[in-house]
Coordinates of C-alpha atoms in Angstrom, one line a residue:
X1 CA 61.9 91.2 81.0
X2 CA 60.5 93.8 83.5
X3 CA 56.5 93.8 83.8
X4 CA 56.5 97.3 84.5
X5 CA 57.5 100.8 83.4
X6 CA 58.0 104.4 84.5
X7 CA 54.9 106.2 83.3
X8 CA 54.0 110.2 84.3
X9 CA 50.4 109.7 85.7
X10 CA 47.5 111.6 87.1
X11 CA 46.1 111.6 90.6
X12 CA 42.6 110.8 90.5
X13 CA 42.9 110.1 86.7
X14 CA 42.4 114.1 85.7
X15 CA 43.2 117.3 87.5
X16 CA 45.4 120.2 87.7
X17 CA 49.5 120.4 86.5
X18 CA 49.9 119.6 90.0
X19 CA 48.6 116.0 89.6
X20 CA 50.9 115.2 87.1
X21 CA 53.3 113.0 88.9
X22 CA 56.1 109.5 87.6
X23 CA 54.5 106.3 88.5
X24 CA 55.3 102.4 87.7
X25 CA 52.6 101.1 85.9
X26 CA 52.0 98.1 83.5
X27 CA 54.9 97.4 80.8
X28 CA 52.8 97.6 77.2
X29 CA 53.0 94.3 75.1
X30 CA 52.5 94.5 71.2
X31 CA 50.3 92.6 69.3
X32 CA 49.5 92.2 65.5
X33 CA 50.9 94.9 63.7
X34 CA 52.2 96.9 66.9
X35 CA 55.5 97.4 67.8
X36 CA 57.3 97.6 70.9
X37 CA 59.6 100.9 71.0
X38 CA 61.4 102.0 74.3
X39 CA 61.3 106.0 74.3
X40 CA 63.9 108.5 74.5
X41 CA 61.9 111.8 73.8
X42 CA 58.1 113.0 74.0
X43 CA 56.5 115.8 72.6
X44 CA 53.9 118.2 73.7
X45 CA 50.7 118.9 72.3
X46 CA 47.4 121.3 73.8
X47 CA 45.6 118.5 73.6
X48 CA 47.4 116.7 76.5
X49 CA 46.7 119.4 78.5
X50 CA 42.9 118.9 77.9
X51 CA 43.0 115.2 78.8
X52 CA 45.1 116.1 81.8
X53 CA 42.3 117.5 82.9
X54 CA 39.9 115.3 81.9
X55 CA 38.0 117.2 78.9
X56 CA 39.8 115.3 75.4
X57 CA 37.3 112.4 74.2
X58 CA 39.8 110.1 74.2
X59 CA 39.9 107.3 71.4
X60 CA 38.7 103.7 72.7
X61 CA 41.9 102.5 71.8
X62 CA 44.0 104.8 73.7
X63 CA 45.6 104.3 76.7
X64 CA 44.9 106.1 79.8
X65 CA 48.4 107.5 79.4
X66 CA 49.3 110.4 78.1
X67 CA 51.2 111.7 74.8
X68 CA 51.1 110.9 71.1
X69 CA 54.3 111.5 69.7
X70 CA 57.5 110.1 70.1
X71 CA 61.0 108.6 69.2
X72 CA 62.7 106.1 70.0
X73 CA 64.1 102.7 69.5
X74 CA 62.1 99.1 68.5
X75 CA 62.5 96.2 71.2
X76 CA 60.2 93.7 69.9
X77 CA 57.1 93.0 67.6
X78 CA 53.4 91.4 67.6
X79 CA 52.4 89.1 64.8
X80 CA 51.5 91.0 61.9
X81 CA 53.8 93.9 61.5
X82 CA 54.5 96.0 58.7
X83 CA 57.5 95.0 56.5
X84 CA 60.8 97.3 56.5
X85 CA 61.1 97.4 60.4
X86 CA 63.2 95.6 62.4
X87 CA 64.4 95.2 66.5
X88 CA 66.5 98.1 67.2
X89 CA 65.9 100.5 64.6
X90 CA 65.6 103.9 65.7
X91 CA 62.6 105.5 65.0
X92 CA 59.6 108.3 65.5
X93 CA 55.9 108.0 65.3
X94 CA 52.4 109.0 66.3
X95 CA 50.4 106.9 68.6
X96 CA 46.5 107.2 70.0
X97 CA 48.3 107.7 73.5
X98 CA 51.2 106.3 75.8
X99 CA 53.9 108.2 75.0
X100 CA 54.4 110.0 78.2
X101 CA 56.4 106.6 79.3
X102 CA 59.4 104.4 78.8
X103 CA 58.0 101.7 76.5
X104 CA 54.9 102.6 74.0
X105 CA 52.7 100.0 72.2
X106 CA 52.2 101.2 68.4
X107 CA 51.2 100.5 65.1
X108 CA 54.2 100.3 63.1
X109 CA 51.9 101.9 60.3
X110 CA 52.7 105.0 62.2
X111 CA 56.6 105.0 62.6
X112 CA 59.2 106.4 60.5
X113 CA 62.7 105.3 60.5
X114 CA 64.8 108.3 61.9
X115 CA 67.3 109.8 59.8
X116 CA 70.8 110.3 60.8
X117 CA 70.7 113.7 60.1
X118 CA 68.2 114.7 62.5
X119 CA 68.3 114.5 66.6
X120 CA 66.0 112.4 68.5
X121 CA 64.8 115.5 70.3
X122 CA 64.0 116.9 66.5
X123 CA 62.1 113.4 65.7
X124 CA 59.9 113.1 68.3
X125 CA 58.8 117.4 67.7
X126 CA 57.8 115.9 64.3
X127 CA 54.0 113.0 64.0
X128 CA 51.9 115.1 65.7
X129 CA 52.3 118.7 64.5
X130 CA 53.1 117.8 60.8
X131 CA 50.9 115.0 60.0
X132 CA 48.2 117.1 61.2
X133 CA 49.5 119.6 59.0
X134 CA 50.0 117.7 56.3
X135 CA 46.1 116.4 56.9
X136 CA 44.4 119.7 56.5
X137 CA 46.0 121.6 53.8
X138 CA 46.5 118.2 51.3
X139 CA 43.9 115.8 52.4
X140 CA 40.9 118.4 53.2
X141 CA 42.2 122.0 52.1
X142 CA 43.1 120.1 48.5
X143 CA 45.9 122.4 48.3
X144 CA 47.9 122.5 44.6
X145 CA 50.9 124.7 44.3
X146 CA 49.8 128.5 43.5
X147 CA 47.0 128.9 46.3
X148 CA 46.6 130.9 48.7
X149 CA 47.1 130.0 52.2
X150 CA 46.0 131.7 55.6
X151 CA 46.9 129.7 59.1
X152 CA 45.1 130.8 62.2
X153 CA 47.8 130.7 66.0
X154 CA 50.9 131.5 63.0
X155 CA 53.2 130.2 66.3
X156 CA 51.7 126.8 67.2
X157 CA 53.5 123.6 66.4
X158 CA 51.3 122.8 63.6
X159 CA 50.9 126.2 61.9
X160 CA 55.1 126.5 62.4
X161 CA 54.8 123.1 60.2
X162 CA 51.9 124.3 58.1
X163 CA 53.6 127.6 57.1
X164 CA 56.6 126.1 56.3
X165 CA 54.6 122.7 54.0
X166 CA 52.8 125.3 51.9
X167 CA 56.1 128.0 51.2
X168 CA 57.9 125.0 50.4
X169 CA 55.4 123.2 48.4
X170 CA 54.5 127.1 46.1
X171 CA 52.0 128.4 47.5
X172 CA 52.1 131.9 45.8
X173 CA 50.8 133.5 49.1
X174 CA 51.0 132.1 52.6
X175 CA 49.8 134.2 55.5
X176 CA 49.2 133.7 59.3
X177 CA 47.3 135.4 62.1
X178 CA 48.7 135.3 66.0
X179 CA 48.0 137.3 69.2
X180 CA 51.5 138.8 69.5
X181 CA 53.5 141.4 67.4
X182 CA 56.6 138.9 68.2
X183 CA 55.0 135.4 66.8
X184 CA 54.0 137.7 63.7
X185 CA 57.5 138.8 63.2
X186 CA 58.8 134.9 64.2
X187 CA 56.5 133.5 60.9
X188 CA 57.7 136.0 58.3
X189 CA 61.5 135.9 59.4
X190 CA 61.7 132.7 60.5
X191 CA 59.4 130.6 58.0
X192 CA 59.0 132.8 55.2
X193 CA 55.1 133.5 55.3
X194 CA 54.3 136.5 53.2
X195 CA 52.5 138.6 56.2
X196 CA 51.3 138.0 59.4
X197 CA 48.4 140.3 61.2
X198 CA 48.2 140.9 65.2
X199 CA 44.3 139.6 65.5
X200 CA 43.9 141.6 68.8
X201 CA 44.8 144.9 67.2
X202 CA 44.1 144.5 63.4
X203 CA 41.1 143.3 61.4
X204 CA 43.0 140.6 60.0
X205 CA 39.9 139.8 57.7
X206 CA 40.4 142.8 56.1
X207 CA 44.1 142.9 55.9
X208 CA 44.1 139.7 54.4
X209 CA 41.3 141.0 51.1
X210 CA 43.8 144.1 50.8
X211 CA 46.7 141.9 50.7
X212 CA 44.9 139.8 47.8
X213 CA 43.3 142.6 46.1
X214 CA 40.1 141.9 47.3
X215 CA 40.1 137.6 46.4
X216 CA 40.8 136.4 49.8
X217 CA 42.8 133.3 50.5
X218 CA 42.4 129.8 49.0
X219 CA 42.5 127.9 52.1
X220 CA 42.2 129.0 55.6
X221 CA 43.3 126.5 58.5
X222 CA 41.9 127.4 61.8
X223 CA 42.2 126.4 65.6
X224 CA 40.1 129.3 66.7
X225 CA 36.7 128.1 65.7
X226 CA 32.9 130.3 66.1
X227 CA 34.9 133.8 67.4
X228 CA 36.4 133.5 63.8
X229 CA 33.7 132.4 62.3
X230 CA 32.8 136.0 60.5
X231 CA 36.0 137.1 59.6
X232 CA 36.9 133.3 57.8
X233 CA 33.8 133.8 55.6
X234 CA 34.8 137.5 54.8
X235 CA 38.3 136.5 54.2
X236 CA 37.7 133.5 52.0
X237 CA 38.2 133.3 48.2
X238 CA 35.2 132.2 45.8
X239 CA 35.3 128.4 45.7
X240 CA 37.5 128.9 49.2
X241 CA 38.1 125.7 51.7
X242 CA 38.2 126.3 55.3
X243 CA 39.6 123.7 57.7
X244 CA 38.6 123.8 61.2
X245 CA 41.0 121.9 63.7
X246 CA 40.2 123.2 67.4
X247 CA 38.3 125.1 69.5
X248 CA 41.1 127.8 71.4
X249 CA 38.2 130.1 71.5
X250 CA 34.0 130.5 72.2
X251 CA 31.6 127.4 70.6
X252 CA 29.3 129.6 70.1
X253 CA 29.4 131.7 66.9
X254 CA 28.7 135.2 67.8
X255 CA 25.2 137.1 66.5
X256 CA 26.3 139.1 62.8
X257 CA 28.1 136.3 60.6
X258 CA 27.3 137.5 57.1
X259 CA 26.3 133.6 56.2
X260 CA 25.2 135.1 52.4
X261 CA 29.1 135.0 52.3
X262 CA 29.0 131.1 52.6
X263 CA 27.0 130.5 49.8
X264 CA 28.0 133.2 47.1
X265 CA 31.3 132.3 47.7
X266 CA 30.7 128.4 47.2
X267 CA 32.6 128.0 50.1
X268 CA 33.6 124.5 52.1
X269 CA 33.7 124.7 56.2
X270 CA 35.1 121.0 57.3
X271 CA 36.0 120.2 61.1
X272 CA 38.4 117.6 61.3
X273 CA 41.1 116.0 64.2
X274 CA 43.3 113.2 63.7
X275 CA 43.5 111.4 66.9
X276 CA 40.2 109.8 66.0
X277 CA 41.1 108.6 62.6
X278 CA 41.4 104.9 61.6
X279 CA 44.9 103.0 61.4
X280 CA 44.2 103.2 57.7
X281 CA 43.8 106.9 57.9
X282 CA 47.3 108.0 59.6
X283 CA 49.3 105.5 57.3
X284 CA 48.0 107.1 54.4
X285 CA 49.1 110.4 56.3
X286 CA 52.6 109.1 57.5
X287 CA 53.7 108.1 53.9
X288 CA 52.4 111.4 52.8
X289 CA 54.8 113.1 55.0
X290 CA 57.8 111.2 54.5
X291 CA 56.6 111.9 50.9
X292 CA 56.9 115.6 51.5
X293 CA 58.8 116.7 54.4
X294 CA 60.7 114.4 55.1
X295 CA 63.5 114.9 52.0
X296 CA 63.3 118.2 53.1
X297 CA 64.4 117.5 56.9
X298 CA 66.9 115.9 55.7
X299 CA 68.6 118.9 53.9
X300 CA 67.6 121.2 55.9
X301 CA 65.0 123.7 54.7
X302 CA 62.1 122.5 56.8
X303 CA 62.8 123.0 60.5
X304 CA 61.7 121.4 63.6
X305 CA 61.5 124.2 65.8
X306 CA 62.0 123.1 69.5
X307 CA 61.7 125.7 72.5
X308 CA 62.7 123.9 75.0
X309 CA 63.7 120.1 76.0
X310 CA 62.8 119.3 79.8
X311 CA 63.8 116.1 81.5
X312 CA 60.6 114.4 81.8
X313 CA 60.7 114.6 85.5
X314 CA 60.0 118.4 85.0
X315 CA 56.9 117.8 83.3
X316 CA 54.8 119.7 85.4
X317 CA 56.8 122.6 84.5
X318 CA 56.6 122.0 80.7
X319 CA 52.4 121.4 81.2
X320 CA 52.7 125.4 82.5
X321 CA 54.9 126.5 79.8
X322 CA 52.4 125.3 77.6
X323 CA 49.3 126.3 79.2
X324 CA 50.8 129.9 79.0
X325 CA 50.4 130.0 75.1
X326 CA 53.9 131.9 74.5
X327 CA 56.0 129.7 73.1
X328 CA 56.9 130.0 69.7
X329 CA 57.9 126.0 68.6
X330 CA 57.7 122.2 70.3
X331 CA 58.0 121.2 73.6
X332 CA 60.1 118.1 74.4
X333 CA 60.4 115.8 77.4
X334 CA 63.6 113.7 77.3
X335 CA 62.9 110.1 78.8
X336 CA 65.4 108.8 81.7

């Protein structure tokens, strides 16, 4: 068995798109409950364009590689892994790092056997974006059926999963905010939120009171951080839960948050990311998925919205599609 892989790499271990380049490095060998899986597709996720560049605190386990997400099919096993896998079943997962390569090391606590009816392109659009999802409106948003549900960038991977989780799983309103009259038209048509506001051109804080006769939402999932600091207070139900998951925008909250709106609502502000969590912690988050979305994969009425598939030796070009915030679903990388 070969000692080394293909790998995409970075010159001077961080930089521009332009350092992004195929090189042969180490072959990964799985120990304890990791298993070995040789990869046919990659997704892409805004954090990889961070560690491209050398600002994502990467987890100590990680490797220096990037990518988190994933399909493909088991080669081999270390010692202690979980029970129901087996060499060559085809699967998807989510990983601390590595999956911009040809063989990944991974937990098998965090890989899901890959149903027929779905493509390995579709699978490997699927750890990252849902299981965050699936994180902040069950495990910190405490969603139930009948709430109220407002997610911040309507069009990113995880709000196109997020939007779709809570319409599927009755919420009695689910609405989004995005930057473009296009993405607002692309999350009520295409996955059935109730309204979406433009937040350059609308006070979305107040459209979203009007559109709850003055209650506000139930849960509001954000990527924005402090710029929408003042508007998520205003536009926060009494007893209200809002999830923070990113920083697309200023650190620093801006001077004239009404903060008496924090505490006469009773309202809960949690930041949160997943890459940092414990083995423990994403198990618990991949069986919830496969508890919730995956049934509905298979039949159809949750989508994996992809934009656009590159072969991975385009992935300088996909790192730019990205980086231009316009697309409107998942970016994949097919392995060759």
């Amino acid at each position: 068995m070969a000692e080394t892989m293909r790998a995409v790499d970075i010159k001077n271990g961080a930089g521009p798109i332009e350092a992004l380049f195929i090189n042969e490095i180490p072959k990964p060998k799985p120990t304890a409950t990791q298993a070995l899986v040789k990869i046919k597709y990659f997704g892409l996720n805004r954090m990889d364009l961070s560690q491209r560049e050398g600002g994502y605190p990467v987890p100590p386990q990680a490797p220096k590689t990037l990518g988190v997400e994933f399909s493909g099919v088991i080669e081999a096993f270390g010692n202690e892994p979980e029970r129901g896998f087996n060499i060559g079943d085809e699967v998807f997962g989510l990983a601390y790092g590595g999956a911009y390569a040809e063989y990944i090391a991974v937990s098998t606590h965090m890989l899901v056997h890959k149903p027929k009816e779905l493509s390995w392109e579709e699978c490997a659009g699927i750890p990252e974006t849902w299981i965050t999802a699936t994180q902040a409106l069950y495990l910190i948003g405490e969603y139930t059926p009948g709430k109220t549900v407002l997610w911040h960038a309507g069009a990113s991977s995880v709000s196109i999963s997020g939007i779709q989780l809570s319409v599927g799983d009755g919420a009695s309103k689910v609405f989004a905010t995005t930057r473009q009259d296009s993405k607002c038209e692309f999350v009520v048509k295409e996955l059935g939120a109730t309204a979406a506001f433009n937040a350059t051109t609308t006070k979305w804080d107040e459209e979203i009171l009007k559109a709850t006769d003055g209650k506000g939402v139930d849960i509001i999932i954000d990527f924005v951080g402090a710029g929408y600091f003042a508007q998520n207070l205003n536009a926060a139900a009494r007893d209200g839960r809002i999830v923070n998951l990113g920083i697309l925008g200023p650190a620093i909250v801006p001077a004239g948050a009404n903060f008496s709106n924090f505490v006469r609502k009773r309202l809960r502000l949690e930041g949160s990311s997943l890459r940092s969590r414990d083995e423990n912690y994403q198990g618990r988050l991949r069986d919830m998925l496969v508890e919730h979305a995956l049934p509905k994969f298979v039949s159809g009425q949750f989508k994996i919205h992809i934009e656009k598939v590159f072969p991975w030796e385009e992935i300088q070009d996909a790192h730019r599609i990205m980086a231009e915030n316009k697309t409107m679903g998942k970016l994949i990388c097919r392995v060759s």
